[in-house]
Short mmCIF file of C-alpha atoms and ligand atoms in Angstrom, two decimals:
data_model
loop_
_atom_site.label_atom_id
_atom_site.label_comp_id
_atom_site.label_asym_id
_atom_site.label_seq_id
_atom_site.Cartn_x
_atom_site.Cartn_y
_atom_site.Cartn_z
CA MET A 1 32.69 0.29 -6.90
CA ARG A 2 31.63 1.48 -3.47
CA PRO A 3 28.48 -0.19 -2.18
CA ILE A 4 25.39 1.94 -1.64
CA ILE A 5 24.38 0.07 1.52
CA GLU A 6 26.67 -1.76 3.93
CA LEU A 7 25.81 -3.65 7.10
CA ASP A 8 28.82 -4.21 9.26
CA HIS A 9 28.31 -6.86 11.98
CA VAL A 10 24.72 -5.77 12.56
CA GLU A 11 22.73 -7.41 15.36
CA VAL A 12 19.09 -6.81 16.29
CA SER A 13 17.41 -8.14 19.42
CA TYR A 14 13.80 -7.92 20.48
CA GLY A 15 13.95 -8.74 24.18
CA THR A 16 15.25 -12.30 24.28
CA ILE A 17 14.73 -12.89 20.54
CA GLN A 18 17.79 -12.31 18.44
CA ALA A 19 16.32 -11.42 15.07
CA LEU A 20 19.66 -10.66 13.34
CA ARG A 21 23.11 -11.92 14.23
CA ASP A 22 26.41 -10.65 12.92
CA ILE A 23 25.12 -9.54 9.52
CA VAL A 24 27.85 -8.45 7.11
CA LEU A 25 26.41 -7.57 3.71
CA SER A 26 26.78 -4.95 1.01
CA PHE A 27 24.49 -3.89 -1.79
CA HIS A 28 25.60 -2.24 -5.03
CA ALA A 29 24.09 0.00 -7.69
CA GLY A 30 22.47 -1.81 -10.60
CA GLU A 31 22.20 -5.08 -8.71
CA VAL A 32 19.19 -7.07 -7.53
CA VAL A 33 19.90 -9.06 -4.37
CA GLY A 34 17.30 -11.68 -3.49
CA VAL A 35 16.87 -12.38 0.22
CA VAL A 36 15.32 -15.73 1.05
CA GLY A 37 14.76 -17.87 4.12
CA ASP A 38 12.10 -19.38 6.36
CA ASN A 39 9.37 -17.50 8.18
CA GLY A 40 10.92 -15.63 11.06
CA ALA A 41 14.45 -15.91 9.62
CA GLY A 42 14.98 -12.15 9.91
CA LYS A 43 14.46 -10.97 6.32
CA SER A 44 12.02 -8.15 7.08
CA THR A 45 14.12 -7.09 10.05
CA LEU A 46 17.08 -6.70 7.70
CA LEU A 47 15.09 -4.25 5.58
CA LYS A 48 13.83 -2.48 8.70
CA VAL A 49 17.38 -1.77 9.80
CA ILE A 50 18.13 -0.18 6.44
CA THR A 51 14.91 1.85 6.39
CA GLY A 52 15.24 3.01 9.99
CA PHE A 53 12.24 1.11 11.38
CA ALA A 54 14.50 -1.07 13.55
CA THR A 55 17.58 -0.03 15.47
CA PRO A 56 20.57 -2.37 15.63
CA THR A 57 21.63 -3.47 19.09
CA SER A 58 25.17 -3.39 17.75
CA GLY A 59 27.05 -3.03 14.47
CA LYS A 60 27.08 -0.30 11.87
CA LEU A 61 25.06 0.77 8.87
CA ARG A 62 26.81 2.73 6.14
CA ILE A 63 25.10 4.49 3.24
CA ASP A 64 27.37 5.62 0.38
CA GLY A 65 30.35 4.77 2.56
CA GLN A 66 29.24 7.05 5.42
CA GLU A 67 28.29 5.61 8.77
CA VAL A 68 24.78 6.80 9.60
CA GLY A 69 24.09 8.75 12.77
CA VAL A 70 20.51 9.21 13.88
CA TRP A 71 18.62 6.91 11.58
CA ASP A 72 14.86 6.80 11.17
CA PRO A 73 12.47 6.31 8.24
CA ARG A 74 12.60 10.00 7.37
CA GLN A 75 16.36 10.03 7.26
CA ALA A 76 16.38 6.88 5.17
CA ARG A 77 14.01 8.44 2.65
CA ALA A 78 16.02 11.62 2.54
CA HIS A 79 19.03 9.44 1.64
CA GLY A 80 17.15 7.93 -1.29
CA ILE A 81 16.05 4.64 0.24
CA GLU A 82 12.53 3.56 -0.69
CA ILE A 83 10.57 0.52 0.41
CA VAL A 84 7.63 -1.25 -1.21
CA TYR A 85 5.59 -3.73 0.82
CA GLN A 86 3.13 -6.43 -0.03
CA ASP A 87 0.14 -4.21 0.74
CA LEU A 88 1.36 -0.93 -0.51
CA ALA A 89 0.21 2.27 1.09
CA LEU A 90 -1.12 4.37 -1.72
CA VAL A 91 -3.75 6.69 -0.30
CA GLU A 92 -6.81 5.12 -1.90
CA ASP A 93 -8.93 8.24 -2.04
CA LEU A 94 -6.30 10.44 -3.65
CA SER A 95 -6.02 10.66 -7.40
CA LEU A 96 -3.11 8.96 -9.12
CA TRP A 97 -1.18 12.14 -9.73
CA ARG A 98 -1.65 13.37 -6.13
CA ASN A 99 -0.34 10.04 -4.85
CA PHE A 100 2.57 10.09 -7.23
CA PHE A 101 3.70 13.51 -6.02
CA LEU A 102 2.70 13.06 -2.37
CA GLY A 103 5.30 14.87 -0.26
CA LYS A 104 7.20 15.92 -3.41
CA GLU A 105 4.72 18.32 -4.98
CA ILE A 106 5.87 20.62 -7.75
CA LYS A 107 5.01 24.23 -7.07
CA ARG A 108 4.87 27.45 -9.03
CA GLY A 109 5.43 30.10 -6.45
CA PRO A 110 3.10 29.27 -3.55
CA PHE A 111 0.72 27.20 -5.69
CA LEU A 112 0.70 23.58 -6.74
CA ASP A 113 1.60 23.16 -10.39
CA ALA A 114 -1.16 20.66 -11.07
CA ARG A 115 -0.79 20.83 -14.83
CA LYS A 116 2.86 19.87 -14.73
CA MET A 117 2.32 17.10 -12.19
CA ARG A 118 -0.56 15.64 -14.18
CA GLU A 119 1.55 15.75 -17.33
CA ILE A 120 4.52 13.95 -15.74
CA CYS A 121 2.29 11.37 -14.08
CA SER A 122 0.54 10.71 -17.36
CA GLN A 123 3.88 10.10 -19.07
CA MET A 124 4.89 7.69 -16.28
CA LEU A 125 1.73 5.67 -16.74
CA ALA A 126 2.40 5.43 -20.46
CA ASP A 127 6.02 4.42 -19.80
CA ILE A 128 5.00 1.51 -17.59
CA GLY A 129 2.29 0.49 -20.02
CA LEU A 130 -0.52 1.29 -17.65
CA THR A 131 -2.87 2.11 -20.47
CA ARG A 132 -6.00 0.66 -18.86
CA VAL A 133 -6.30 3.78 -16.74
CA SER A 134 -8.07 6.53 -18.62
CA SER A 135 -6.84 9.49 -16.63
CA VAL A 136 -4.43 10.53 -13.88
CA ASP A 137 -7.46 11.90 -12.03
CA VAL A 138 -8.92 8.51 -11.16
CA ARG A 139 -8.82 7.38 -7.53
CA SER A 140 -5.76 5.30 -6.74
CA GLY A 141 -8.05 2.72 -5.17
CA LEU A 142 -9.08 1.74 -8.69
CA LEU A 143 -5.63 0.36 -9.49
CA SER A 144 -4.97 -3.34 -9.20
CA GLY A 145 -2.28 -4.56 -6.79
CA GLY A 146 0.33 -4.98 -9.51
CA GLU A 147 -0.40 -1.58 -10.98
CA ARG A 148 0.08 0.01 -7.57
CA GLN A 149 3.38 -1.76 -7.01
CA SER A 150 4.60 -0.73 -10.45
CA LEU A 151 3.58 2.86 -9.85
CA ALA A 152 5.39 2.89 -6.50
CA ILE A 153 8.57 1.52 -8.08
CA THR A 154 8.34 4.04 -10.93
CA ARG A 155 7.85 6.80 -8.39
CA ALA A 156 10.99 5.76 -6.52
CA VAL A 157 12.98 5.82 -9.77
CA HIS A 158 11.50 9.16 -10.80
CA PHE A 159 12.45 10.86 -7.55
CA GLY A 160 16.00 9.63 -7.80
CA ALA A 161 16.00 6.86 -5.19
CA LYS A 162 19.35 5.09 -4.81
CA ALA A 163 18.00 1.95 -3.27
CA LEU A 164 14.72 0.11 -3.61
CA LEU A 165 13.73 -2.46 -0.99
CA LEU A 166 10.87 -4.82 -1.72
CA ASP A 167 9.32 -7.05 0.95
CA GLU A 168 7.18 -9.71 -0.74
CA PRO A 169 5.77 -7.22 -3.25
CA THR A 170 3.99 -9.88 -5.30
CA ALA A 171 2.61 -12.05 -2.50
CA ALA A 172 -0.97 -11.00 -3.23
CA LEU A 173 -0.71 -10.77 -7.01
CA ALA A 174 -1.79 -12.87 -9.97
CA VAL A 175 0.78 -14.08 -12.49
CA ARG A 176 0.34 -11.24 -15.00
CA GLU A 177 0.47 -8.63 -12.29
CA THR A 178 3.62 -10.21 -10.95
CA GLN A 179 5.23 -10.00 -14.38
CA ARG A 180 4.41 -6.30 -14.49
CA VAL A 181 6.15 -5.74 -11.15
CA PHE A 182 9.20 -7.68 -12.36
CA ARG A 183 9.46 -5.44 -15.42
CA SER A 184 9.39 -2.39 -13.18
CA ILE A 185 12.12 -3.87 -10.98
CA GLU A 186 14.27 -4.60 -14.03
CA GLU A 187 13.76 -1.04 -15.21
CA ALA A 188 14.85 0.24 -11.78
CA ARG A 189 17.95 -1.96 -11.95
CA SER A 190 18.85 -0.62 -15.39
CA ARG A 191 18.58 2.89 -13.96
CA GLY A 192 21.26 1.93 -11.45
CA LEU A 193 19.30 1.47 -8.23
CA ALA A 194 20.48 -1.02 -5.64
CA ILE A 195 17.59 -3.43 -5.16
CA ILE A 196 16.89 -5.84 -2.32
CA TYR A 197 14.09 -8.25 -3.03
CA ILE A 198 12.42 -10.58 -0.50
CA ASP A 199 10.21 -13.38 -1.76
CA HIS A 200 9.34 -16.90 -0.59
CA ASN A 201 8.92 -18.08 -4.17
CA MET A 202 12.28 -19.25 -5.55
CA ALA A 203 10.86 -19.25 -9.08
CA HIS A 204 10.48 -15.49 -8.67
CA VAL A 205 13.82 -14.88 -7.00
CA HIS A 206 16.01 -16.99 -9.26
CA PRO A 207 15.45 -15.25 -12.59
CA LEU A 208 15.36 -11.77 -11.09
CA ALA A 209 18.28 -11.71 -8.65
CA ASP A 210 21.95 -11.29 -9.49
CA ARG A 211 22.91 -12.57 -6.04
CA ILE A 212 20.88 -14.52 -3.53
CA VAL A 213 21.37 -14.25 0.23
CA VAL A 214 19.99 -17.11 2.31
CA ILE A 215 19.13 -16.14 5.89
CA ARG A 216 18.68 -18.75 8.61
CA HIS A 217 17.87 -18.01 12.22
CA GLY A 218 19.01 -14.41 11.85
CA ARG A 219 22.35 -15.24 10.22
CA VAL A 220 23.59 -15.12 6.65
CA SER A 221 23.84 -18.79 5.86
CA THR A 222 24.89 -18.61 2.18
CA ILE A 223 25.44 -16.05 -0.56
CA LEU A 224 25.10 -17.33 -4.11
CA ASN A 225 25.69 -15.85 -7.51
CA ARG A 226 22.58 -16.61 -9.51
CA ASN A 227 24.65 -17.87 -12.43
CA ASP A 228 26.30 -20.46 -10.21
CA VAL A 229 23.09 -22.11 -9.09
CA THR A 230 20.09 -23.62 -10.87
CA LEU A 231 16.56 -23.08 -9.64
CA ALA A 232 16.42 -26.74 -8.56
CA GLU A 233 19.63 -26.36 -6.55
CA LEU A 234 18.34 -23.19 -4.95
CA LEU A 235 15.10 -24.90 -3.96
CA GLU A 236 17.00 -27.75 -2.42
CA LEU A 237 19.33 -25.46 -0.55
CA VAL A 238 16.57 -23.36 0.93
CA SER A 239 14.38 -26.27 1.93
CA ALA A 240 17.27 -28.31 3.35
CA ARG A 241 16.64 -29.36 6.90
CA ASP A 242 18.70 -27.56 9.43
CA GLU A 243 20.69 -30.13 11.36
CA THR A 244 22.32 -27.58 13.64
CA HIS A 245 18.91 -26.49 14.96
CA PRO A 246 16.83 -29.68 15.03
CA GLU A 247 14.29 -28.08 17.35
CA VAL A 248 13.33 -25.66 14.59
CA ASN A 249 12.73 -28.46 12.08
CA ALA A 250 9.98 -29.76 14.32
CA LEU A 251 8.02 -26.50 14.10
N1 ATP B 1 8.67 -5.83 16.57
C1 ATP B 1 9.05 -7.04 16.96
N2 ATP B 1 8.99 -7.39 18.26
C2 ATP B 1 9.39 -8.61 18.68
N3 ATP B 1 9.84 -9.57 17.87
C3 ATP B 1 9.92 -9.30 16.56
C4 ATP B 1 9.52 -8.02 16.03
N4 ATP B 1 9.71 -8.04 14.69
C5 ATP B 1 10.19 -9.25 14.40
N5 ATP B 1 10.32 -10.02 15.51
C6 ATP B 1 10.87 -11.39 15.57
O1 ATP B 1 12.11 -11.38 14.90
C7 ATP B 1 12.28 -12.56 14.12
C8 ATP B 1 12.52 -12.19 12.68
O2 ATP B 1 11.33 -11.64 12.14
P1 ATP B 1 11.21 -11.13 10.64
O3 ATP B 1 9.90 -10.46 10.53
O4 ATP B 1 12.42 -10.35 10.29
O5 ATP B 1 11.21 -12.49 9.83
P2 ATP B 1 10.98 -12.75 8.26
O6 ATP B 1 12.17 -13.50 7.77
O7 ATP B 1 10.64 -11.49 7.58
O8 ATP B 1 9.73 -13.74 8.26
P3 ATP B 1 8.51 -13.88 7.22
O9 ATP B 1 9.05 -14.68 6.08
O10 ATP B 1 7.51 -14.67 7.98
O11 ATP B 1 8.05 -12.51 6.86
C9 ATP B 1 11.02 -13.40 14.36
O12 ATP B 1 11.30 -14.30 15.38
C10 ATP B 1 10.00 -12.39 14.80
O13 ATP B 1 9.03 -12.97 15.63
MG1 MG B 2 8.95 -10.81 6.62
#
């Protein structure tokens, strides 16, 4: 099966800092890839390359087998790549249904088809079990963090995203909220999205990911199949001191 996203010897430099070095990775439909590594390892930069927020200094990015030309966040979105961050940008003052359809409004002739959008949004909320919310007209600011993340993931699935990138989506969430987000991610996987998931918590990454990519100092250090490694082994591997860069261990 052809990968949805491929990075082919990608490098990213910020002045003298080399954030990514010689990255060769591919991501497939229906797969969750966990990306782990220390602070500053280059994990977020990896997602930024894919979403068009960072430009490689060299190397290629291919989406659906096609090398991308001009690549920016708009292009990435148009190609079905969605990203969810820790502090998700739902517009707090807009109602749930307006947020859900932001930039993708359904129209009837020149007018917004509010009835239809409210109906679809209401169904989505029921599907993700967000029953606490009484109406799709409430301000989005009333949602909890986990509810927002789940809604954003559901939105990506609804609008036919091919890839879903998550950068520490549960960092600010309580346990129950985190579980809700995991269910939404699993739903997105079963719908065939390619998912890249960054988290510092190995107890989150291990059960969720099919493959785990360990990044160290901007390089892919290891790629593991989840079934080949226990949580304890993963923890050990990630926290192992780095003897090739002793100066970093002192930090
Ligand atoms: N816009 C930027 N300008 C300059 N340096 C940057 C920029 N963005 C990232 N860096 C540097 O690139 C390196 C990789 O950063 P990145 O944010 O990708 O790390 P990370 O693995 O996501 O870390 P964390 O776990 O702390 O989020 C770091 O050394 C960081 O300081
Ligand atoms: Mg980061």
